[in-house]
XYZ file of C-alpha atoms in Angstrom:
371
model
C -44.672 -58.344 9.399
C -43.362 -55.080 10.044
C -40.277 -54.134 8.579
C -36.724 -52.988 10.495
C -36.735 -49.716 9.206
C -40.100 -48.270 9.992
C -40.696 -46.865 13.242
C -42.449 -48.593 16.155
C -46.878 -46.942 16.798
C -45.805 -44.758 13.984
C -47.947 -45.285 10.193
C -46.743 -44.776 7.310
C -47.906 -41.460 6.070
C -48.801 -42.195 2.516
C -47.696 -41.018 -0.751
C -50.356 -38.192 -2.996
C -50.819 -38.965 -5.904
C -49.591 -36.141 -8.593
C -53.467 -35.240 -9.340
C -55.113 -35.511 -6.439
C -55.631 -32.493 -4.127
C -55.391 -31.916 0.119
C -58.843 -30.965 1.788
C -57.142 -27.193 1.534
C -57.305 -26.983 -1.872
C -59.769 -25.180 -3.485
C -61.887 -25.539 -6.464
C -61.719 -23.315 -9.555
C -65.514 -21.785 -9.302
C -68.318 -20.820 -11.636
C -66.724 -17.482 -13.427
C -69.161 -14.760 -12.873
C -71.752 -13.514 -15.231
C -70.854 -10.011 -17.443
C -72.725 -7.136 -16.110
C -73.803 -6.366 -20.040
C -74.716 -9.113 -22.277
C -71.579 -9.854 -24.485
C -74.349 -8.887 -27.713
C -76.109 -5.657 -26.698
C -72.043 -4.850 -25.327
C -71.807 -5.956 -29.125
C -74.353 -3.266 -30.447
C -73.652 -0.302 -28.399
C -70.045 -0.461 -29.664
C -72.032 0.127 -33.404
C -75.021 2.532 -31.475
C -74.544 6.448 -32.975
C -76.962 7.942 -30.457
C -79.141 10.006 -32.436
C -78.976 13.534 -31.186
C -81.975 15.704 -31.183
C -82.632 18.902 -32.443
C -84.180 22.447 -32.162
C -86.988 21.625 -34.226
C -87.630 18.010 -32.827
C -87.696 19.552 -28.911
C -89.964 21.852 -30.202
C -92.667 20.061 -31.719
C -92.670 17.549 -29.362
C -92.622 20.211 -26.869
C -96.109 21.125 -28.369
C -97.646 18.151 -28.518
C -96.831 17.855 -24.308
C -94.579 15.535 -24.613
C -92.905 16.566 -20.872
C -89.266 14.685 -22.210
C -89.005 17.090 -24.044
C -89.893 19.609 -22.513
C -87.571 18.586 -19.902
C -84.218 18.242 -21.897
C -85.425 22.180 -22.794
C -85.397 22.849 -20.112
C -82.015 21.095 -18.978
C -80.221 23.138 -21.959
C -82.576 26.149 -21.604
C -80.746 25.981 -17.485
C -77.451 25.558 -18.991
C -74.245 28.239 -18.975
C -72.748 26.065 -21.839
C -72.851 27.962 -25.224
C -73.639 25.463 -27.417
C -76.396 24.609 -25.042
C -77.930 28.530 -24.769
C -77.791 29.180 -28.998
C -79.802 25.384 -29.234
C -82.344 26.998 -26.623
C -83.509 29.892 -28.031
C -83.847 27.912 -31.244
C -85.972 25.850 -29.089
C -88.120 29.874 -27.824
C -88.207 31.027 -31.316
C -90.247 28.033 -32.341
C -91.874 27.949 -29.746
C -93.284 31.546 -28.669
C -96.401 31.556 -30.702
C -98.047 29.187 -27.876
C -96.878 31.261 -25.037
C -98.027 33.861 -23.004
C -102.344 31.936 -22.343
C -101.324 30.401 -18.255
C -102.283 32.286 -15.448
C -98.864 32.465 -13.444
C -98.580 32.967 -10.031
C -96.201 33.338 -7.452
C -95.966 32.280 -4.338
C -92.771 33.288 -1.506
C -92.798 32.900 1.973
C -90.407 32.651 5.253
C -89.077 29.019 5.307
C -91.703 26.750 7.111
C -94.344 28.699 5.913
C -95.605 25.612 4.516
C -94.938 26.390 0.677
C -94.563 23.026 -0.960
C -97.588 21.491 1.039
C -100.010 24.199 0.245
C -98.930 23.959 -3.347
C -99.113 20.341 -3.415
C -103.051 20.904 -2.238
C -103.817 24.363 -3.987
C -102.891 22.164 -7.357
C -104.912 19.087 -6.309
C -107.343 21.707 -6.570
C -106.728 23.183 -9.676
C -106.221 19.136 -11.376
C -110.220 18.922 -10.092
C -110.811 21.650 -11.768
C -109.442 20.320 -15.331
C -106.358 22.417 -15.055
C -102.856 21.885 -16.059
C -100.255 22.823 -13.563
C -96.705 24.096 -14.056
C -95.016 24.222 -10.243
C -91.266 25.794 -11.343
C -89.742 25.075 -7.331
C -86.684 27.149 -6.889
C -84.751 25.544 -4.134
C -81.714 27.875 -2.054
C -77.673 26.886 -3.834
C -75.310 26.684 -0.981
C -72.867 29.775 -1.485
C -70.442 27.299 -0.518
C -70.214 24.674 -2.930
C -72.850 25.821 -5.171
C -75.144 22.475 -4.715
C -78.573 22.631 -4.158
C -81.359 20.143 -2.635
C -83.553 20.415 -5.053
C -86.647 17.999 -3.114
C -89.486 19.994 -3.791
C -91.064 17.119 -5.685
C -90.470 14.579 -3.489
C -92.894 16.708 -1.146
C -95.159 17.057 -3.551
C -96.450 13.200 -3.840
C -99.925 13.750 -5.442
C -98.740 16.468 -8.460
C -95.811 14.657 -8.865
C -98.159 10.862 -10.504
C -100.446 13.236 -12.136
C -100.131 13.535 -16.045
C -101.921 17.185 -15.719
C -98.756 18.288 -13.707
C -95.407 19.169 -13.975
C -92.460 19.882 -11.254
C -89.574 20.982 -12.130
C -86.490 22.496 -9.063
C -84.753 24.514 -10.189
C -82.025 25.681 -8.543
C -81.424 29.784 -6.962
C -77.622 30.189 -8.144
C -77.582 32.895 -5.636
C -79.400 34.733 -7.124
C -81.277 37.798 -4.960
C -84.897 36.143 -3.839
C -84.680 31.818 -5.195
C -85.344 33.100 -8.774
C -83.172 31.823 -10.739
C -82.077 33.563 -14.072
C -84.239 30.905 -16.044
C -86.708 30.305 -15.355
C -88.747 32.814 -17.162
C -87.394 30.844 -20.175
C -88.465 28.003 -18.331
C -91.875 29.507 -17.715
C -92.197 30.074 -21.538
C -91.456 27.111 -22.380
C -93.988 25.366 -20.422
C -96.569 27.931 -21.584
C -96.213 26.418 -24.523
C -96.474 23.046 -23.793
C -100.449 23.102 -22.555
C -99.291 23.974 -19.622
C -102.794 27.281 -18.221
C -101.463 28.219 -14.773
C -97.805 28.215 -13.723
C -96.442 28.440 -10.092
C -93.229 29.653 -9.038
C -92.136 28.456 -5.359
C -89.901 31.412 -4.648
C -86.772 30.178 -1.200
C -88.263 33.303 1.234
C -84.975 33.455 2.252
C -86.366 37.655 3.603
C -84.229 39.395 0.782
C -86.164 41.264 -2.359
C -88.795 39.216 -4.022
C -88.759 41.126 -7.004
C -87.710 38.812 -9.474
C -90.173 36.680 -8.735
C -92.851 39.898 -9.197
C -91.539 41.513 -12.658
C -92.438 37.470 -14.034
C -95.929 36.231 -13.050
C -99.488 38.269 -12.942
C -100.399 36.984 -9.508
C -98.507 37.202 -6.358
C -99.241 35.462 -3.449
C -97.350 36.295 0.591
C -98.466 33.082 2.320
C -97.728 33.780 6.133
C -98.145 31.891 9.609
C -99.573 33.445 12.965
C -98.484 32.943 15.730
C -94.622 33.341 15.178
C -94.576 36.312 17.632
C -95.436 39.939 15.863
C -96.921 39.094 12.703
C -96.765 43.106 11.459
C -92.904 42.261 12.362
C -92.645 39.026 10.874
C -91.962 40.277 7.093
C -90.801 43.128 5.431
C -93.075 46.217 4.036
C -91.561 45.932 0.956
C -92.452 42.599 0.556
C -95.869 43.030 2.112
C -96.346 46.023 -1.052
C -96.035 43.804 -3.172
C -98.419 40.856 -2.386
C -101.489 40.777 -4.024
C -103.379 38.463 -1.430
C -101.542 37.333 2.123
C -102.405 33.854 3.179
C -102.185 32.827 6.518
C -101.598 29.132 6.576
C -101.912 26.614 9.025
C -104.680 28.300 10.424
C -106.355 24.597 11.145
C -106.296 22.868 15.133
C -105.615 24.830 18.041
C -103.982 28.047 15.838
C -107.210 28.716 13.820
C -108.031 31.676 16.356
C -104.556 33.032 15.609
C -104.230 33.168 11.898
C -107.757 35.076 12.249
C -106.491 37.253 14.583
C -103.486 37.648 12.323
C -105.206 37.732 9.030
C -107.600 41.133 10.582
C -104.356 42.715 11.985
C -102.471 42.315 7.884
C -105.541 43.572 6.326
C -105.495 46.538 8.515
C -102.006 46.842 7.366
C -102.648 46.397 3.685
C -105.340 49.344 4.034
C -102.493 52.073 4.748
C -99.693 51.110 2.073
C -100.613 53.308 -1.880
C -103.459 51.636 -3.959
C -101.695 49.444 -6.393
C -101.529 50.665 -10.227
C -102.955 47.666 -10.981
C -106.720 49.088 -9.315
C -106.975 45.898 -6.884
C -107.512 45.520 -3.471
C -104.745 43.541 -1.895
C -106.538 41.544 0.796
C -106.040 39.161 3.855
C -107.142 35.715 4.032
C -106.583 31.928 5.825
C -106.020 28.469 4.466
C -104.587 25.001 5.868
C -101.815 23.196 3.463
C -103.147 20.415 4.712
C -106.866 20.505 5.619
C -107.336 22.131 1.700
C -109.735 24.914 4.206
C -109.555 28.449 2.346
C -108.059 27.329 -0.559
C -111.214 27.359 -3.074
C -111.970 30.676 -2.119
C -107.780 31.898 -2.732
C -108.293 30.249 -6.511
C -111.938 32.869 -7.017
C -109.608 35.707 -5.386
C -107.122 34.739 -7.996
C -109.657 34.818 -10.824
C -111.078 37.682 -9.915
C -107.946 39.866 -10.001
C -107.229 38.472 -13.336
C -110.975 39.750 -14.406
C -109.931 43.217 -12.783
C -106.383 43.239 -14.500
C -107.343 42.360 -17.762
C -110.976 45.344 -17.943
C -108.914 47.941 -16.835
C -105.753 47.393 -18.790
C -103.139 46.955 -15.954
C -102.489 42.886 -16.977
C -101.424 43.241 -20.305
C -99.901 46.588 -19.145
C -97.711 44.760 -16.894
C -97.033 41.825 -18.795
C -95.321 43.650 -21.177
C -93.939 45.531 -18.713
C -92.452 42.908 -17.310
C -90.400 42.028 -20.532
C -88.534 45.297 -20.772
C -87.288 45.139 -17.602
C -86.586 41.311 -18.596
C -84.706 42.521 -21.677
C -82.639 45.296 -19.837
C -82.093 42.845 -16.964
C -80.501 40.517 -19.250
C -78.550 42.937 -21.207
C -76.598 44.746 -17.724
C -76.023 40.468 -17.469
C -74.523 39.968 -20.463
C -72.503 43.527 -21.231
C -71.080 42.525 -17.608
C -69.637 39.242 -18.370
C -67.991 40.906 -21.907
C -66.683 43.244 -20.191
C -65.174 40.716 -17.228
C -63.842 38.420 -20.584
C -61.938 40.986 -21.832
C -58.199 40.424 -22.360
C -56.506 42.196 -19.674
C -59.288 43.163 -17.301
C -58.363 41.117 -14.800
C -55.342 42.164 -14.447
C -56.328 45.766 -14.101
C -59.361 44.508 -11.746
C -56.590 43.576 -10.070
C -55.187 46.616 -9.688
C -57.930 48.908 -9.138
C -58.593 46.806 -6.060
C -54.745 47.108 -3.968
C -55.364 50.736 -4.674
C -58.320 51.212 -3.191
C -57.465 48.819 0.054
C -54.286 51.277 0.686
C -55.793 54.479 0.267
C -54.328 55.541 -2.479
C -57.541 56.021 -4.839
C -60.805 56.873 -5.018
C -63.861 53.769 -5.847
C -65.857 56.377 -8.565
C -62.353 57.351 -10.123
C -60.595 53.475 -10.033
C -64.483 52.475 -12.197
C -64.289 55.356 -14.448
C -59.986 54.255 -15.640
C -61.969 50.817 -15.352
C -64.282 52.053 -17.710
C -61.948 54.053 -20.188
C -62.691 57.377 -19.035
């Protein structure tokens, strides 16, 4: 019998026990495992990373250690003074192994197929039992100073080979797309045993003097069917070229490439004879199909043989070293000048006088130089 205090037709809700949870309660889950093993974390706290000395890096480079070579090039490219000092110490230890490679500069307008050509050309050299190092210069942004450094991803075959070394480097604003430290990086690659060095420039149509001043052979890649071929590049670059190769000479484009080759070869004969006594040539090739790659290598070997016989090869390298010395000297002197106390304010003062017409350019420069 229901008690009179209870409402008719309504059931009494049972009271929850103190330890009883409702259906909406969340049971505690299992704690997440730590991302790093506690044992390894404790080991890291006591682990002191040993710094690799210049002597260790130099020994590794001379033995062909690619990891040590990469570390040394990173030091060369660094702007930190302590890194530069260490890089110079490494170079001093390996300089006796420098100079035993064929140095090839490759340039051309963007889209000419430089990376594809180097992939095909490098694969051919590997088949001939050569050891190849590619210093691919990537353009740096004038706004952010950053670079994509994607050339290595476009040279898949070479990047997998034990006898090939690919190092993308930022141009860092250098004219012609050659990084300031490219020459020292080339020396390190030679010391590591690479007998063929390729330097790929940005190819922005500006002066390629820098790459020309550090290689033995200068190869210019061109395209056919892109308009007036002889207007496609400045005369100064053509005068520096030891060989012009019309790339993408395959399929329906082959007849256009052959016609362009004739036009370029005729134009080359109009230039003064180079000091090397080598007659520049024009040829055709295909980076995708590999056509003409063997002919290009034969021409390079012919050039090396000719210039070594007439003495130009050694003389050219001596002149390149002198040019490198004077170029670096000017750069260091300029950096030292701007780092002097008070120079920044003096330069700002000269700028104001020039912009207001109160003085002349040469007068202000002489004043800043102390004359």
